Tab-separated table of C-alpha atoms in Angstrom:
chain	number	residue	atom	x	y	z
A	1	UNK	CA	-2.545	22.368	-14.159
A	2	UNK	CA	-3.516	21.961	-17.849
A	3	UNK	CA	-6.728	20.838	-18.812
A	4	UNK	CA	-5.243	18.315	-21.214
A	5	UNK	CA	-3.258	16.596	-18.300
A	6	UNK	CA	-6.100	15.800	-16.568
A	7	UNK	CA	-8.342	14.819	-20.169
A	8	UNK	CA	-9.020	11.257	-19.480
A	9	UNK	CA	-8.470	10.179	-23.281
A	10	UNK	CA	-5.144	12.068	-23.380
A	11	UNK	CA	-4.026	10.157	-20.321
A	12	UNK	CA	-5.071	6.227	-21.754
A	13	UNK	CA	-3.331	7.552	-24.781
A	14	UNK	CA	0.008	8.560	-23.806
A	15	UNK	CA	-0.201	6.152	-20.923
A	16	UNK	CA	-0.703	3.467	-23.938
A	17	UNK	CA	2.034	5.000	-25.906
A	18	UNK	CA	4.411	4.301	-23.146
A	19	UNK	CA	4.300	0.740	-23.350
A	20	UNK	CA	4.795	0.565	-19.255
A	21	UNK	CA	3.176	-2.575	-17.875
A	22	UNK	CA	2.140	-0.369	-14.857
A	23	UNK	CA	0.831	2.949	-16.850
A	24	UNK	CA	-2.876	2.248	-16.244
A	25	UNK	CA	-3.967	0.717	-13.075
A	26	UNK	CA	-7.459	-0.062	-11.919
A	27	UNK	CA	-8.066	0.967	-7.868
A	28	UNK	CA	-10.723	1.082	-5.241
A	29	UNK	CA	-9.081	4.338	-4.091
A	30	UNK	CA	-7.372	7.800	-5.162
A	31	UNK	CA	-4.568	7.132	-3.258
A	32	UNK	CA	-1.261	6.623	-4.979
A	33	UNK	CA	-0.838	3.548	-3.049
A	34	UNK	CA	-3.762	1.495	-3.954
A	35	UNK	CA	-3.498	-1.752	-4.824
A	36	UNK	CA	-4.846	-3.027	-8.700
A	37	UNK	CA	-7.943	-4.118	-8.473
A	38	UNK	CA	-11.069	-5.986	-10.687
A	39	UNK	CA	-12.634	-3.856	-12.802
A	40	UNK	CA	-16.025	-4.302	-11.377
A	41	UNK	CA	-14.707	-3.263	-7.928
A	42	UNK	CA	-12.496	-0.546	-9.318
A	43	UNK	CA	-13.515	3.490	-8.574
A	44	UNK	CA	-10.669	4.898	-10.273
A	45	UNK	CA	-8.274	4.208	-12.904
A	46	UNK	CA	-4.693	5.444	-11.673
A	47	UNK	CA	-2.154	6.573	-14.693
A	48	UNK	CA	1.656	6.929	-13.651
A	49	UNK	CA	2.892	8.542	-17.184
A	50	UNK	CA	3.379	11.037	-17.808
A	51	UNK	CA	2.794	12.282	-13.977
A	52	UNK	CA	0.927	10.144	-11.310
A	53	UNK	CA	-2.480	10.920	-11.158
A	54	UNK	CA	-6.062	9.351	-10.241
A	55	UNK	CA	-9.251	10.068	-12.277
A	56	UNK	CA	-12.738	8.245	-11.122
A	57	UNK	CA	-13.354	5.323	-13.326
A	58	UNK	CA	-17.068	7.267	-13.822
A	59	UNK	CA	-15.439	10.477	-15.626
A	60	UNK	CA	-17.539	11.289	-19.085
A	61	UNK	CA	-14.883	11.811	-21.032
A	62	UNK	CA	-15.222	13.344	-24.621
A	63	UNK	CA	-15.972	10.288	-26.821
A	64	UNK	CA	-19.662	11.193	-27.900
A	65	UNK	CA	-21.571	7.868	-29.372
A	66	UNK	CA	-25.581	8.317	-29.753
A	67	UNK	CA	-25.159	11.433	-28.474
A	68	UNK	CA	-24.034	11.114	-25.017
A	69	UNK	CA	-20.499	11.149	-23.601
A	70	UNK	CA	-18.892	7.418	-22.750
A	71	UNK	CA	-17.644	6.822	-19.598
A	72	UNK	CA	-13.744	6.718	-18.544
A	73	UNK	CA	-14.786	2.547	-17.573
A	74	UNK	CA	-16.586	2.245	-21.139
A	75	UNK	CA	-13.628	3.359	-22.979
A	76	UNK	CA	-10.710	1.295	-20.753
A	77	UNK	CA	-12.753	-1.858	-21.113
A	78	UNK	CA	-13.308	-1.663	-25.135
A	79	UNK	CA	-9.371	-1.081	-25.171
A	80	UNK	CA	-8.254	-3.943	-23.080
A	81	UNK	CA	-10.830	-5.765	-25.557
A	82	UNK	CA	-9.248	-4.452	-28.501
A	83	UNK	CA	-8.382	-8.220	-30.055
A	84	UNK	CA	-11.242	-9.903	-29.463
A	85	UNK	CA	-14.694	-10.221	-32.226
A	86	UNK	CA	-17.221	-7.756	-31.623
A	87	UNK	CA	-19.819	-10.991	-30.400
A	88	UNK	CA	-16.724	-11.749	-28.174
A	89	UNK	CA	-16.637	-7.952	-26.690
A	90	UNK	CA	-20.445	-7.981	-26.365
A	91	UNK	CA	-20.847	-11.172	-24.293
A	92	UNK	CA	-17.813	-9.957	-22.067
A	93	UNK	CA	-19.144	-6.546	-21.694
A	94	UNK	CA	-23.033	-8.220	-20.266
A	95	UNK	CA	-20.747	-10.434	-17.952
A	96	UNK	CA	-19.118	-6.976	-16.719
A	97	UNK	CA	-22.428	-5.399	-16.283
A	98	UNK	CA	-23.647	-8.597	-13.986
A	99	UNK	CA	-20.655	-8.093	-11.808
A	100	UNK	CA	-21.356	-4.243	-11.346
A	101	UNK	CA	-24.922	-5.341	-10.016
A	102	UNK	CA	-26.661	-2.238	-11.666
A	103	UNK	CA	-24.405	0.296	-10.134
A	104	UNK	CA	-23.242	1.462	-13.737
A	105	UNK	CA	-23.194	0.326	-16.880
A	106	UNK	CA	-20.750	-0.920	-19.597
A	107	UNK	CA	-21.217	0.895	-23.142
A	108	UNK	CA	-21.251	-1.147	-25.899
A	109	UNK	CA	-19.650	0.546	-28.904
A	110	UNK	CA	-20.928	-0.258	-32.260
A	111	UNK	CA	-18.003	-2.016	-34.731
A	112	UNK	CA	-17.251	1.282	-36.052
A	113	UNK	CA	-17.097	3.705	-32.597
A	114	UNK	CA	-14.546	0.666	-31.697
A	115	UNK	CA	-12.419	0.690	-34.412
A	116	UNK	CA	-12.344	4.594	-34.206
A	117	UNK	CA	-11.661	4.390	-30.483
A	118	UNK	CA	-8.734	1.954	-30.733
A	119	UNK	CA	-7.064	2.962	-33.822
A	120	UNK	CA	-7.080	6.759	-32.078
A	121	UNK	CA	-5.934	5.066	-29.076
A	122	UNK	CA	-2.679	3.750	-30.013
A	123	UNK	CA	-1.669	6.578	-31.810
A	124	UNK	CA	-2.453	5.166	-35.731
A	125	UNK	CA	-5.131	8.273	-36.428
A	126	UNK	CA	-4.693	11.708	-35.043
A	127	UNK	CA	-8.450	12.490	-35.464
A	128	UNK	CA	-11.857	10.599	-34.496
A	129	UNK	CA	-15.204	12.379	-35.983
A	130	UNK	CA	-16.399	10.478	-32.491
A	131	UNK	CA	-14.214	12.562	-30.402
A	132	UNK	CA	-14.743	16.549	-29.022
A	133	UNK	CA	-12.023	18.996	-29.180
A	134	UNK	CA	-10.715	20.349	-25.637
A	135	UNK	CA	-12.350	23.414	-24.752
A	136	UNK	CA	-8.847	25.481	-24.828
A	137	UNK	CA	-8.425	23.818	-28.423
A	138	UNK	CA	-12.347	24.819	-29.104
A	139	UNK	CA	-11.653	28.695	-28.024
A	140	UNK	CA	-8.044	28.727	-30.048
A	141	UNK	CA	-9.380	27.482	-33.445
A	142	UNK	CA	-12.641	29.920	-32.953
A	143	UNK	CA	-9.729	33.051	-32.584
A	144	UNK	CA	-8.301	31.992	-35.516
A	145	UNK	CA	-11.131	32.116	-37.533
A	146	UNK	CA	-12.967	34.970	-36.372
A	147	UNK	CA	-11.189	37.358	-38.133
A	148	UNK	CA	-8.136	38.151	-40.233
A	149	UNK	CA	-6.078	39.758	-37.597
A	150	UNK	CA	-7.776	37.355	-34.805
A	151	UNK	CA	-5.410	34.408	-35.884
A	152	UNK	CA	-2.644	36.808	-35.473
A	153	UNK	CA	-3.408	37.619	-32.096
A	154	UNK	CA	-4.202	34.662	-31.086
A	155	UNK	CA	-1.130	33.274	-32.606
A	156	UNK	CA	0.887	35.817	-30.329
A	157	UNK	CA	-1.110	35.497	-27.222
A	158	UNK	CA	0.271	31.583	-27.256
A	159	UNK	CA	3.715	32.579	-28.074
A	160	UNK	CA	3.397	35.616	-25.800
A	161	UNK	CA	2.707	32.745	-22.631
A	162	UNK	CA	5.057	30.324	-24.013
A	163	UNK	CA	7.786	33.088	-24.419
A	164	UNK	CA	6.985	33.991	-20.191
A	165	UNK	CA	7.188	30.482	-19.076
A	166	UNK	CA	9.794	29.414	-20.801
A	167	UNK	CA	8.068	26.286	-21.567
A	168	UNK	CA	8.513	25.890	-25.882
A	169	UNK	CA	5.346	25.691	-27.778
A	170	UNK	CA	4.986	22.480	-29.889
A	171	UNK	CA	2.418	20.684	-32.179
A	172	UNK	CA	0.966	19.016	-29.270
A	173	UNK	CA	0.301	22.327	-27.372
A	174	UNK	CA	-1.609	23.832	-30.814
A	175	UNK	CA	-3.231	20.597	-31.239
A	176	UNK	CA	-6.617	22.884	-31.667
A	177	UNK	CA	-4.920	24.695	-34.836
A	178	UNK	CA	-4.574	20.878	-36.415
A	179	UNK	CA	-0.700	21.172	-36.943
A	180	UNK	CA	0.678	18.446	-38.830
A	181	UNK	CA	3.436	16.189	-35.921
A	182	UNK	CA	6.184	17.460	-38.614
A	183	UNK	CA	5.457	20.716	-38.093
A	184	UNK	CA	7.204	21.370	-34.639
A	185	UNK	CA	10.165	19.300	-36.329
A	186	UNK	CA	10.137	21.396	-39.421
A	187	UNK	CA	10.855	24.674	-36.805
A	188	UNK	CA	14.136	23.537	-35.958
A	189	UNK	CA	14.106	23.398	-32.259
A	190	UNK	CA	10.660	22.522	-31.109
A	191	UNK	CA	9.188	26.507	-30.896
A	192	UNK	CA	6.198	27.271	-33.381
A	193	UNK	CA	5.859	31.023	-34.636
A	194	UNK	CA	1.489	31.036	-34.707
A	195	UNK	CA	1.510	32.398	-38.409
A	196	UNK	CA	3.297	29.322	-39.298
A	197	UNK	CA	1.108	26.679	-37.629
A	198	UNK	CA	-1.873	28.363	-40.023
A	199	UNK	CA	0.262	27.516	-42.908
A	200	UNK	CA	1.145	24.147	-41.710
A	201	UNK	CA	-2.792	23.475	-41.346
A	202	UNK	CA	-3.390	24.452	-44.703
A	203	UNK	CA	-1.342	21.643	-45.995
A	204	UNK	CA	-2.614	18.971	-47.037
A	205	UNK	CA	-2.530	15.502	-44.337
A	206	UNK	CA	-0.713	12.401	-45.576
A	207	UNK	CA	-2.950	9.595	-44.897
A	208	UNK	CA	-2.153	6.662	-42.791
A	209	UNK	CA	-2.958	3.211	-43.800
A	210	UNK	CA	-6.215	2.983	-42.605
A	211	UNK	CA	-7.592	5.925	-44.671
A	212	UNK	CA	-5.610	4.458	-47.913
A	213	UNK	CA	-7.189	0.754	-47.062
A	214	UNK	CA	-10.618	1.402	-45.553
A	215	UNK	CA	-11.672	5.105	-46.353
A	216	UNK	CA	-12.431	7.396	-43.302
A	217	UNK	CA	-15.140	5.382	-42.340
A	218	UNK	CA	-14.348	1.586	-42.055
A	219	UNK	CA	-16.769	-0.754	-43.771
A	220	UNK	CA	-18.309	-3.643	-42.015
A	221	UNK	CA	-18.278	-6.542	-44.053
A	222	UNK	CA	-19.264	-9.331	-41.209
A	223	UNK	CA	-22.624	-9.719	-43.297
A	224	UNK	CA	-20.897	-10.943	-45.882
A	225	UNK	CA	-20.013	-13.905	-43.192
A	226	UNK	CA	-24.043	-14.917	-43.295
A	227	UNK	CA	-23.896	-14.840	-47.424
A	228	UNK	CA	-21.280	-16.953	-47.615
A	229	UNK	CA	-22.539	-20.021	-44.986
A	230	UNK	CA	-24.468	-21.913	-46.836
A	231	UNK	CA	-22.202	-22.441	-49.666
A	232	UNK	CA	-19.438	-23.034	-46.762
A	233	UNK	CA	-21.568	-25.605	-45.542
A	234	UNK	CA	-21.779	-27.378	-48.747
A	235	UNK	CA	-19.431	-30.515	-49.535
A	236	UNK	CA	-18.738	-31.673	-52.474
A	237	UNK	CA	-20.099	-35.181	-53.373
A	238	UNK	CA	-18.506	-36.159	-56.143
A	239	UNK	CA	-16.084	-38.126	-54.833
A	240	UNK	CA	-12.081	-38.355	-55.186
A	241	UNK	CA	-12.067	-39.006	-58.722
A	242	UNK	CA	-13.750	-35.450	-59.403
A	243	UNK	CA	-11.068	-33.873	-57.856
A	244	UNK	CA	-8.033	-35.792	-59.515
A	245	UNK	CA	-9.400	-34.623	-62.832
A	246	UNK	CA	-10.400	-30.961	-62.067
A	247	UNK	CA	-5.825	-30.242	-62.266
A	248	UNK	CA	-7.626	-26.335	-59.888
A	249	UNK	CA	-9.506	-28.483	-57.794
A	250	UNK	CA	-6.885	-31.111	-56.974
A	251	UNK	CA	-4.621	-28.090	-56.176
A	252	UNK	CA	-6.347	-26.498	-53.808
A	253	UNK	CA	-9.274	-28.731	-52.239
A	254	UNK	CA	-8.441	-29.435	-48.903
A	255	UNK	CA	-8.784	-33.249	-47.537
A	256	UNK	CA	-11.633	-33.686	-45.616
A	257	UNK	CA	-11.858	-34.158	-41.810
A	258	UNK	CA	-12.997	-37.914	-41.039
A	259	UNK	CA	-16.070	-37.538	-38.728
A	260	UNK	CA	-16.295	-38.667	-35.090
A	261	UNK	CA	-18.079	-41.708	-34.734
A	262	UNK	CA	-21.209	-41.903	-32.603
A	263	UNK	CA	-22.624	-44.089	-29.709
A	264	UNK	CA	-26.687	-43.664	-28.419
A	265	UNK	CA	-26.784	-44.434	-24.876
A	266	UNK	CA	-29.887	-45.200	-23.799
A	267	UNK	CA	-31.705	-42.127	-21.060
A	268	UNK	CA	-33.621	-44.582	-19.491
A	269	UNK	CA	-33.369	-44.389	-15.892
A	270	UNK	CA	-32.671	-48.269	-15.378
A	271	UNK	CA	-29.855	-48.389	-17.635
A	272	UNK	CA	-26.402	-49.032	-15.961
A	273	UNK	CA	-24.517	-46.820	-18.188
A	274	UNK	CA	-25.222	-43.176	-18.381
A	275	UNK	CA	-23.467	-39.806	-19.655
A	276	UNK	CA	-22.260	-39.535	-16.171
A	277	UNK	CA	-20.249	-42.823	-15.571
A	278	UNK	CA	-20.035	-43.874	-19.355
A	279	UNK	CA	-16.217	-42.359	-19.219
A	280	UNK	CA	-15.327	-44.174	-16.279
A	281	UNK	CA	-16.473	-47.545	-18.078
A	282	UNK	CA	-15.793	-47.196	-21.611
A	283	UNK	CA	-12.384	-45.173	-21.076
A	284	UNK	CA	-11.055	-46.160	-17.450
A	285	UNK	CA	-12.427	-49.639	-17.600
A	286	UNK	CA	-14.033	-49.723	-14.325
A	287	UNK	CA	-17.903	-49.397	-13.791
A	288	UNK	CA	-19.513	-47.146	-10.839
A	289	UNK	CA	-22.946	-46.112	-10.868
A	290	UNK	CA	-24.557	-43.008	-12.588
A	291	UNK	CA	-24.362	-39.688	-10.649
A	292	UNK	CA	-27.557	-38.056	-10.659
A	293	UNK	CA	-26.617	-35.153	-10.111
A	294	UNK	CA	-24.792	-34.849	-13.338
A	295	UNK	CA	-28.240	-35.152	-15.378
A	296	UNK	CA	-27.345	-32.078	-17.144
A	297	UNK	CA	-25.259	-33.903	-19.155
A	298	UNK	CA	-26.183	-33.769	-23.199
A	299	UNK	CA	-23.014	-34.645	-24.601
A	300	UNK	CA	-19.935	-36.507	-24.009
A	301	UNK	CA	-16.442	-37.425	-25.952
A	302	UNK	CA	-14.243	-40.269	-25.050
A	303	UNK	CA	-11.012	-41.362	-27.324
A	304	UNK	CA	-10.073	-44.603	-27.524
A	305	UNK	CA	-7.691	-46.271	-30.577
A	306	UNK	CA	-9.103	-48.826	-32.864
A	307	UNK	CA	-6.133	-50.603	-34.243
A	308	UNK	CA	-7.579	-51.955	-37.238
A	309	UNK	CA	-8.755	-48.924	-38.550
A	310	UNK	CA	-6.566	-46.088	-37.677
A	311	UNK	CA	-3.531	-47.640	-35.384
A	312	UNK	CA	-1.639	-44.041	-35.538
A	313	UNK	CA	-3.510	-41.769	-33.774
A	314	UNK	CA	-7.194	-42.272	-31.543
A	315	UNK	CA	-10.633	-42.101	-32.546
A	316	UNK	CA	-12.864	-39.256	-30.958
A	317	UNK	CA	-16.530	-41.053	-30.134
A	318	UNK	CA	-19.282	-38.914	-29.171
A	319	UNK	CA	-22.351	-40.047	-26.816
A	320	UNK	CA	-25.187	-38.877	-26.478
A	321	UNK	CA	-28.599	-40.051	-24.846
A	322	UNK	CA	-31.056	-38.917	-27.797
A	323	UNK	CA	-31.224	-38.054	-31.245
A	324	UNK	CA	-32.931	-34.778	-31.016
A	325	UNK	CA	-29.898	-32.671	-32.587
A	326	UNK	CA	-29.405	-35.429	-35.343
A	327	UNK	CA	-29.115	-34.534	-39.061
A	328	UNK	CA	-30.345	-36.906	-41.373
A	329	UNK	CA	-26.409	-37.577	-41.878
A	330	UNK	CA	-25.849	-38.201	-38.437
A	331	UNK	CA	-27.311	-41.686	-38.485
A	332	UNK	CA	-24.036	-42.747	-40.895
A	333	UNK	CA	-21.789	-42.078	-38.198
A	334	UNK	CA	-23.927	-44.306	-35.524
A	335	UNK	CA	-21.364	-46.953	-34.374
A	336	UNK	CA	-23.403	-48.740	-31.546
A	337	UNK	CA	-26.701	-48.177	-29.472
A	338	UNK	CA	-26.712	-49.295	-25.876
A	339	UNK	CA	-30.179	-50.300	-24.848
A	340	UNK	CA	-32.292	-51.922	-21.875
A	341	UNK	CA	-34.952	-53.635	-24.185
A	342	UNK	CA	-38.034	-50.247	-24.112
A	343	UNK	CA	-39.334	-49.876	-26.788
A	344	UNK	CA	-40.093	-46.401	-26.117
A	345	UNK	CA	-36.015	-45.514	-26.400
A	346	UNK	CA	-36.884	-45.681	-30.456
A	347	UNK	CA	-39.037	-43.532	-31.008
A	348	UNK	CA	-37.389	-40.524	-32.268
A	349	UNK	CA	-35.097	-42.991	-34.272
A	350	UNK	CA	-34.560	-42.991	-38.003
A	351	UNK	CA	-34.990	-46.651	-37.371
A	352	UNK	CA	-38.158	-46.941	-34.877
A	353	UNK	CA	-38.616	-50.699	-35.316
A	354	UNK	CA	-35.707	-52.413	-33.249
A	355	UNK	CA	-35.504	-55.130	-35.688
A	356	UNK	CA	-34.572	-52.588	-38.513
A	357	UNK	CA	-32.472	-50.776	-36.307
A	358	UNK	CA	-30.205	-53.734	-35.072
A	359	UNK	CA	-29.829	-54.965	-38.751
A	360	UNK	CA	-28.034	-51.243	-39.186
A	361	UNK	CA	-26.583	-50.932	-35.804
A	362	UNK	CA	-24.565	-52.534	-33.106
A	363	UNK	CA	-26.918	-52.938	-30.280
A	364	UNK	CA	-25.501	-53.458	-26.720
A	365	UNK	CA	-27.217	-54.566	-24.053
A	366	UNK	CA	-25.462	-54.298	-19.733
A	367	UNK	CA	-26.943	-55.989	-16.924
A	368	UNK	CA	-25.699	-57.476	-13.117
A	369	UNK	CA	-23.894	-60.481	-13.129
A	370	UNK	CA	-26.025	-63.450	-12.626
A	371	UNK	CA	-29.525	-61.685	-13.581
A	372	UNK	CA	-31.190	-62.506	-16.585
A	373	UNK	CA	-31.678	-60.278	-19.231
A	374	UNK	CA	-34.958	-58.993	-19.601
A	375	UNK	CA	-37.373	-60.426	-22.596
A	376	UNK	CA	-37.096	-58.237	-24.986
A	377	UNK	CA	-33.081	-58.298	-25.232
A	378	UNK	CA	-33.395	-62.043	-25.284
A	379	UNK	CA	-35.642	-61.130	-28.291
A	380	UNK	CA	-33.735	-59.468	-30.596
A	381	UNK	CA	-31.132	-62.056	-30.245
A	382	UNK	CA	-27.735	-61.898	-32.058
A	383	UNK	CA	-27.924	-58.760	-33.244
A	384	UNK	CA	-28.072	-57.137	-28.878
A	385	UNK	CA	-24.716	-58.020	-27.249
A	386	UNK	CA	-25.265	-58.875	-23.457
A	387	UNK	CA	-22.771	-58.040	-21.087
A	388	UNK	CA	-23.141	-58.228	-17.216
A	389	UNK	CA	-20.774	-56.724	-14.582
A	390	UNK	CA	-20.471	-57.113	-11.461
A	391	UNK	CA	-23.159	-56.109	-8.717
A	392	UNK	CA	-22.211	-52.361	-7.887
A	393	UNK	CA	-21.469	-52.123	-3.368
A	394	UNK	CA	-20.447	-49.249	-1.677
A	395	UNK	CA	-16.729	-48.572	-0.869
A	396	UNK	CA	-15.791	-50.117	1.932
A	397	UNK	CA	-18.702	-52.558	2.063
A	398	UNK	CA	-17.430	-56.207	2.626
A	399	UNK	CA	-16.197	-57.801	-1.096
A	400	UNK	CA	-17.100	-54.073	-2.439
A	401	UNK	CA	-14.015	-54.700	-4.939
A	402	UNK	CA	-14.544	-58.781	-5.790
A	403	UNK	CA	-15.004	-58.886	-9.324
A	404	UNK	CA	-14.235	-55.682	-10.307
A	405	UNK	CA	-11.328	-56.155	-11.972
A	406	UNK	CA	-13.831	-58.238	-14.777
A	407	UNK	CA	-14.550	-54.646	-15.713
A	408	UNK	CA	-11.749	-53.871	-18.110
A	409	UNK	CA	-12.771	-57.466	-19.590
A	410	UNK	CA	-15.925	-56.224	-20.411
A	411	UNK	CA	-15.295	-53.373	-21.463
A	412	UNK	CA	-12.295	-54.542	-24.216
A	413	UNK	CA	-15.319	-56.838	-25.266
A	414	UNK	CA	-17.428	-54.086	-26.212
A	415	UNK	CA	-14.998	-52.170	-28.106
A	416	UNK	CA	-13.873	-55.341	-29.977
A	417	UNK	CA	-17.282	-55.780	-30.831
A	418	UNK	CA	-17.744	-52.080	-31.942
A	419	UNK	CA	-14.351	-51.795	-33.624
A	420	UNK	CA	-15.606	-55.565	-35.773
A	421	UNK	CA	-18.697	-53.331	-36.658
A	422	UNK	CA	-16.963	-50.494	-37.868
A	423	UNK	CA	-14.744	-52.044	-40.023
A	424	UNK	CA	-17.447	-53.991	-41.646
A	425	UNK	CA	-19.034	-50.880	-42.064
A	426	UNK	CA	-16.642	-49.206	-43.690
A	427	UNK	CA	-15.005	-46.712	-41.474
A	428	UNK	CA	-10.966	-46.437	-42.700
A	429	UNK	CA	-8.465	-44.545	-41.467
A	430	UNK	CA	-9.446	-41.137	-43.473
A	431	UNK	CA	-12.795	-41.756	-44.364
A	432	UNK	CA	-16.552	-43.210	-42.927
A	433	UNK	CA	-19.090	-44.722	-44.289
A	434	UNK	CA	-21.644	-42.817	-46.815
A	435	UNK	CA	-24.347	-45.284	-45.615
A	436	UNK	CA	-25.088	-47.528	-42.992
């Protein structure tokens, strides 16, 4: 059999060329029969074009990077990657390695072996400085140059075989002499006379459009990407009225996202409403307790529409239990800040006395039904909205469900109070508040 129809790379290529759904397949087995399997489990990769055939998904094939050959595994994982950002490829490519437990190991080509490896791969470039010649290509192109008469004779050895099997010799079969695809066309019936394939690789190659766009080598430009954040990040401030007289900026500035409004919950362990039953409450309008098992919880989003402010579509809120992650513009977008009366809950806030902070922000405060609320709530007065639910039972417990439809009461109560604050504050449809 010819080398080349067992070359790995030739295989993925003209299996890729193809386009058959079923031309590379990923088994646990040589046989013909195998079923497709993960790639992590797999042992061979099967091709069915142009003939059937199995090669072990461990073959070093000839794509040299650092050095070393890449694996036949390396190589089919980077293509079925092909779309995806090089971060992207990189984090997928550590997952693989996790699943194959340490017994073999993913390459990781660098942005420009990839982009060599893929455009060669679906047939855009007929070369790759990455990739080694076949060693019947190696010994043909060394006859050739050896000597004047060598090409000759090597030329006729070729057609010599070709000539005895009867099988026509075309630009793929001299792919070592570097004949141009147009060459075998340019023949007339798909036969090559040697002497002419040396004057066909004398020509000179018309490029393709990555050479014309990017050069042989493709530049990397993702740094460019870090240059240009901070002046990404920056807004302007001037206001509407800037951009209605700049006639290039009121063409193309794009209107701003309004932010998501944000709710504090408070992480105390005693409070009734947590990141892990707040969505329950505040969305579903009915309370259960907080799963503690769900303390992982740093974030949450619940939608609800304010009709006063933006009846049309609803308002993302985001929760959180701290203001660790806060920029100093976060505190703008603080809507309401539920709290069991500790002081200690402050702290970290831009407001640390409650008294300031209540004169900025809603403060809510949610307690049983029929206990009093502890001193400090009674306190701050106005300023803390108390709300009590009912006492929490367990399923099936005698009057487990009495009162509990009180729970969507208080819970449009809150949100009436929140939405009151809001629009006092400032929030509109488009916009939010600059200050609070």
């Amino acid at each position: 059999m010819d080398p080349s129809e067992q070359d790995p790379l030739l295989l993925l290529r003209h299996s890729i060329a193809s386009a058959t759904p079923s031309a590379i397949v990923p088994t646990s087995s040589s046989d013909p029969s195998a079923p497709e399997v993960n790639l992590a489990q797999a042992t061979h990769l099967r091709f069915t074009y142009p003939n059937p055939v199995s090669i072990p998904i461990d073959t070093q094939t000839r794509f040299i990077s650092n050095g070393s050959p890449v694996d036949l595994r390396s190589i089919y994982f980077a293509w079925l990657n092909r779309e995806v950002a090089i971060p992207e490829y990189n984090d997928a490519a550590t997952k693989l390695n996790e699943e194959l437990a340490g017994s073999a190991t993913v390459h990781k080509f660098a942005f420009v072996e990839r982009l060599d490896l893929i455009t060669w791969l679906e047939g855009a470039s007929e070369e790759s400085e990455h990739i080694q010649p076949l060693s019947s290509e190696r010994d043909a192109a060394s006859a050739i140059g050896a000597a004047p008469g060598a090409a000759t004779a090597a030329g006729g050895a070729i057609g010599a075989a070709a000539a005895a099997s009867a099988v026509p010799v075309t630009s793929a079969g001299l792919k070592g002499l570097a004949v141009p695809a147009s060459a075998s066309a340019r023949a007339g019936r798909g036969t090559l006379d040697p002497r002419l394939a040396q004057i066909y690789n004398g020509e000179r190659r018309m490029a393709d459009r990555n050479t014309v766009l990017r050069g042989i080598k493709p530049t990397d430009f993702s740094h460019v990407r870090k240059l240009a954040a901070p002046f990404m990040s920056k807004k302007p401030t001037s206001g509407t009225n800037g951009i209605v007289n700049n006639p290039v900026l009121a063409l193309n500035q794009k209107p701003q996202r309004r932010p998501d409004p944000i709710i504090l919950l408070s992480p105390s362990a005693s409070s009734l409403l947590r990141l892990s039953n707040a969505k329950a409450f505040l969305e579903g309008g009915r309370y259960v307790p907080p799963d503690s098992s769900a303390s992982s919880l740093s974030i949450l989003h619940i939608q609800r529409t304010m009709r006063d402010i933006d009846p049309s579509r609803p308002m993302r809120f985001i929760l959180v239990e701290g203001p660790e992650q806060f920029k100093p513009e976060y505190w703008n977008r603080v809507v309401a800040v539920f709290t069991t009366g500790q002081a200690w809950q402050f702290k970290n806030y831009q407001w640390s006395n409650p008294s300031d902070l209540f004169r900025h922000v809603l403060g809510i405060y949610i307690g049983w039904r029929g206990d009093q609320p502890p001193e400090s709530i009674r306190a701050y007065g106005h300023r803390v909205m108390t709300c009590f639910v009912e006492k929490w039972r367990e399923p099936g417990a005698p009057g487990a469900e009495t009162g509990r439809w009180r729970d969507r009461e208080v819970v449009e109560n809150i949100w009436k109070a929140i939405e009151n604050n809001m629009r006092i504050k400032g929030w509109k449809r488009d916009t939010a508040p600059l200050s609070i």
